[in-house]
DNA sequence: CACTAATTGTTCTAATTAGAACTTTAAATT
DNA sequence: AATTTAAAGTTCTAATTAGAACAATTAGTG
């Protein structure tokens, strides 16, 4: 059996790692970590987001999110407000300083990142996205199969 | 300007994360973390590898590697031997227990992972790998450009 | 050979990470 | 309405992560 594991999936890990370190190199100049800047970006052009949504958009789990938000709060870039409609929920929004940082740095960051695709044809972009989605869906599909197995075992 | 950043690259992050959590779900049953199991796999079928090579293959930086190896050593799965040819270098190899674990678990792990590609045609695999490599090379190319800039600044 | 530069691995720090236990509040059920 | 169940955030723990400083050794240079 020819194993696709070492070749294709290693390449996924390598590409991911390379991209993160590329993106981080830009963000570090702002004295922010990548997750921190990701929060800033995600909050930009919104009127604040509940904790939960913020975690879903940035792919940061809630236990981690508390720490990241706290550090941004310490830096004065973000603030927590209690939700008016749900007593459990916190709304995170950019402070004035945070919004100013967003406006000042986001366009340049976008250029920096999009430079990766300078030599891409439109088809290349489509292919990449399609290939990633195909793998993503395969993972999700198998993961839910595994989940069902566990449920079956519990019931049995 | 149409931004490729939020769509394609988010998909890279999501796919990567989904894959890791899928792989981790399997490895956790062995009471190992993914990086730890990655080391076991990488050492399997070798006669031991120097620290440096091990880090390159697993994409783990040296500061991190020390901790991961130490934990595997504590579990008795791996041992450190001083290199005979280089006084600075350590050779990491599987212990008997470690090798037994590798032999017992690796084939099943491979099956578990390769299941992701059950519905892939050969072209699908080739496309995925090509798309990832294209992005990877774009990152590397830009990263080295950035590096040159820094050198220029230092010289100027 | 002497000196400098580079490499190997360890140690340390600050941050992120997932997961679990926990508190508080909301929703659902009886 | 009372009770149970679920959801939102916080806190805690163990591990990973990158990066920087450091000691020991090797390689390269004059």
CSV table of N, CA and C (backbone and C1' of nucleotides) in Angstrom, one decimal, chain D residues 11-29:
chain,number,residue,atom,x,y,z
D,11,DT,P,-10.7,34.2,36.3
D,11,DT,O5',-10.3,32.7,36.7
D,11,DT,C5',-11.0,32.0,37.6
D,11,DT,C4',-10.5,30.6,37.8
D,11,DT,C3',-8.9,30.5,37.9
D,11,DT,O3',-8.6,29.7,39.0
D,11,DT,C1',-9.7,29.0,36.3
D,12,DC,P,-7.1,29.7,39.6
D,12,DC,O5',-6.6,28.2,39.1
D,12,DC,C5',-7.4,27.1,39.5
D,12,DC,C4',-6.9,25.9,38.7
D,12,DC,C3',-5.4,25.7,38.6
D,12,DC,O3',-4.9,24.6,39.3
D,12,DC,C1',-6.5,25.3,36.5
D,13,DT,P,-3.3,24.3,39.4
D,13,DT,O5',-3.1,23.2,38.2
D,13,DT,C5',-4.0,22.1,38.1
D,13,DT,C4',-3.6,21.3,36.9
D,13,DT,C3',-2.1,21.2,36.7
D,13,DT,O3',-1.8,19.8,36.5
D,13,DT,C1',-3.2,21.9,34.7
D,14,DA,P,-0.2,19.4,36.6
D,14,DA,O5',0.1,18.9,35.1
D,14,DA,C5',-0.8,18.0,34.4
D,14,DA,C4',-0.4,17.9,33.0
D,14,DA,C3',1.1,17.8,32.7
D,14,DA,O3',1.3,16.9,31.6
D,14,DA,C1',0.1,19.7,31.6
D,15,DA,P,2.8,16.6,31.1
D,15,DA,O5',2.8,17.2,29.7
D,15,DA,C5',1.8,16.9,28.7
D,15,DA,C4',1.9,17.9,27.6
D,15,DA,C3',3.3,18.1,27.0
D,15,DA,O3',3.2,17.6,25.6
D,15,DA,C1',2.1,20.2,27.3
D,16,DT,P,4.5,17.5,24.8
D,16,DT,O5',4.4,18.8,23.9
D,16,DT,C5',3.2,19.0,23.2
D,16,DT,C4',3.1,20.5,22.6
D,16,DT,C3',4.3,20.9,21.7
D,16,DT,O3',3.8,21.2,20.5
D,16,DT,C1',3.8,22.6,23.3
D,17,DT,P,4.7,21.4,19.2
D,17,DT,O5',5.1,22.9,19.4
D,17,DT,C5',4.2,23.9,19.1
D,17,DT,C4',4.7,25.3,19.4
D,17,DT,C3',6.2,25.5,19.0
D,17,DT,O3',6.2,26.0,17.7
D,17,DT,C1',5.6,26.6,21.1
D,18,DA,P,7.5,26.2,16.8
D,18,DA,O5',8.0,27.6,17.2
D,18,DA,C5',7.1,28.7,17.2
D,18,DA,C4',7.7,30.0,17.7
D,18,DA,C3',9.1,30.2,17.1
D,18,DA,O3',9.2,31.6,16.8
D,18,DA,C1',9.2,30.1,19.5
D,19,DG,P,10.5,32.2,16.1
D,19,DG,O5',11.3,32.8,17.4
D,19,DG,C5',10.6,33.7,18.3
D,19,DG,C4',11.5,34.0,19.4
D,19,DG,C3',13.0,34.3,19.0
D,19,DG,O3',13.4,35.4,19.6
D,19,DG,C1',12.8,32.7,20.8
D,20,DA,P,14.8,36.1,19.0
D,20,DA,O5',15.6,36.4,20.4
D,20,DA,C5',14.9,36.6,21.6
D,20,DA,C4',15.7,36.2,22.8
D,20,DA,C3',17.2,36.4,22.6
D,20,DA,O3',17.8,37.2,23.6
D,20,DA,C1',16.7,34.2,23.3
D,21,DA,P,19.3,37.6,23.6
D,21,DA,O5',19.9,36.8,24.8
D,21,DA,C5',19.2,36.7,26.0
D,21,DA,C4',19.9,35.6,26.9
D,21,DA,C3',21.4,35.7,26.9
D,21,DA,O3',21.9,35.4,28.2
D,21,DA,C1',20.7,33.5,26.2
D,22,DC,P,23.4,35.6,28.6
D,22,DC,O5',23.9,34.0,28.6
D,22,DC,C5',23.3,33.1,29.5
D,22,DC,C4',23.8,31.7,29.2
D,22,DC,C3',25.3,31.6,29.0
D,22,DC,O3',25.9,31.0,30.1
D,22,DC,C1',24.0,30.3,27.5
D,23,DA,P,27.5,30.8,30.2
D,23,DA,O5',27.7,29.2,29.8
D,23,DA,C5',27.0,28.3,30.6
D,23,DA,C4',27.3,26.9,30.1
D,23,DA,C3',28.8,26.6,30.0
D,23,DA,O3',29.1,25.3,30.4
D,23,DA,C1',27.8,26.4,27.8
D,24,DA,P,30.6,24.7,30.3
D,24,DA,O5',30.6,23.8,28.9
D,24,DA,C5',29.7,22.7,28.8
D,24,DA,C4',29.9,22.1,27.5
D,24,DA,C3',31.4,21.8,27.1
D,24,DA,O3',31.4,20.5,26.7
D,24,DA,C1',30.3,23.1,25.4
D,25,DT,P,32.9,19.8,26.3
D,25,DT,O5',32.9,19.9,24.7
D,25,DT,C5',31.8,19.2,24.0
D,25,DT,C4',31.9,19.6,22.6
D,25,DT,C3',33.2,19.3,21.9
D,25,DT,O3',32.9,18.4,20.8
D,25,DT,C1',32.3,21.5,21.3
D,26,DT,P,34.1,17.7,20.0
D,26,DT,O5',34.0,18.5,18.6
D,26,DT,C5',32.7,18.5,18.0
D,26,DT,C4',32.7,19.5,16.9
D,26,DT,C3',33.9,19.4,15.8
D,26,DT,O3',33.3,19.2,14.6
D,26,DT,C1',33.7,21.6,16.5
D,27,DA,P,34.2,19.0,13.3
D,27,DA,O5',34.2,20.4,12.6
D,27,DA,C5',33.0,21.1,12.5
D,27,DA,C4',33.2,22.4,11.7
D,27,DA,C3',34.2,22.4,10.6
D,27,DA,O3',33.8,23.2,9.6
D,27,DA,C1',35.0,23.9,12.2
D,28,DG,P,34.6,23.4,8.2
D,28,DG,O5',34.6,25.0,8.0
D,28,DG,C5',34.4,25.8,9.1
D,28,DG,C4',35.0,27.2,8.9
D,28,DG,C3',36.0,27.3,7.8
D,28,DG,O3',36.0,28.7,7.4
D,28,DG,C1',37.2,27.5,9.7
D,29,DT,P,36.9,29.2,6.1
D,29,DT,O5',37.9,30.2,6.8
D,29,DT,C5',37.4,31.1,7.8
D,29,DT,C4',38.6,31.9,8.4
D,29,DT,C3',39.7,32.2,7.4
D,29,DT,O3',40.2,33.5,7.5
D,29,DT,C1',40.6,31.1,9.3
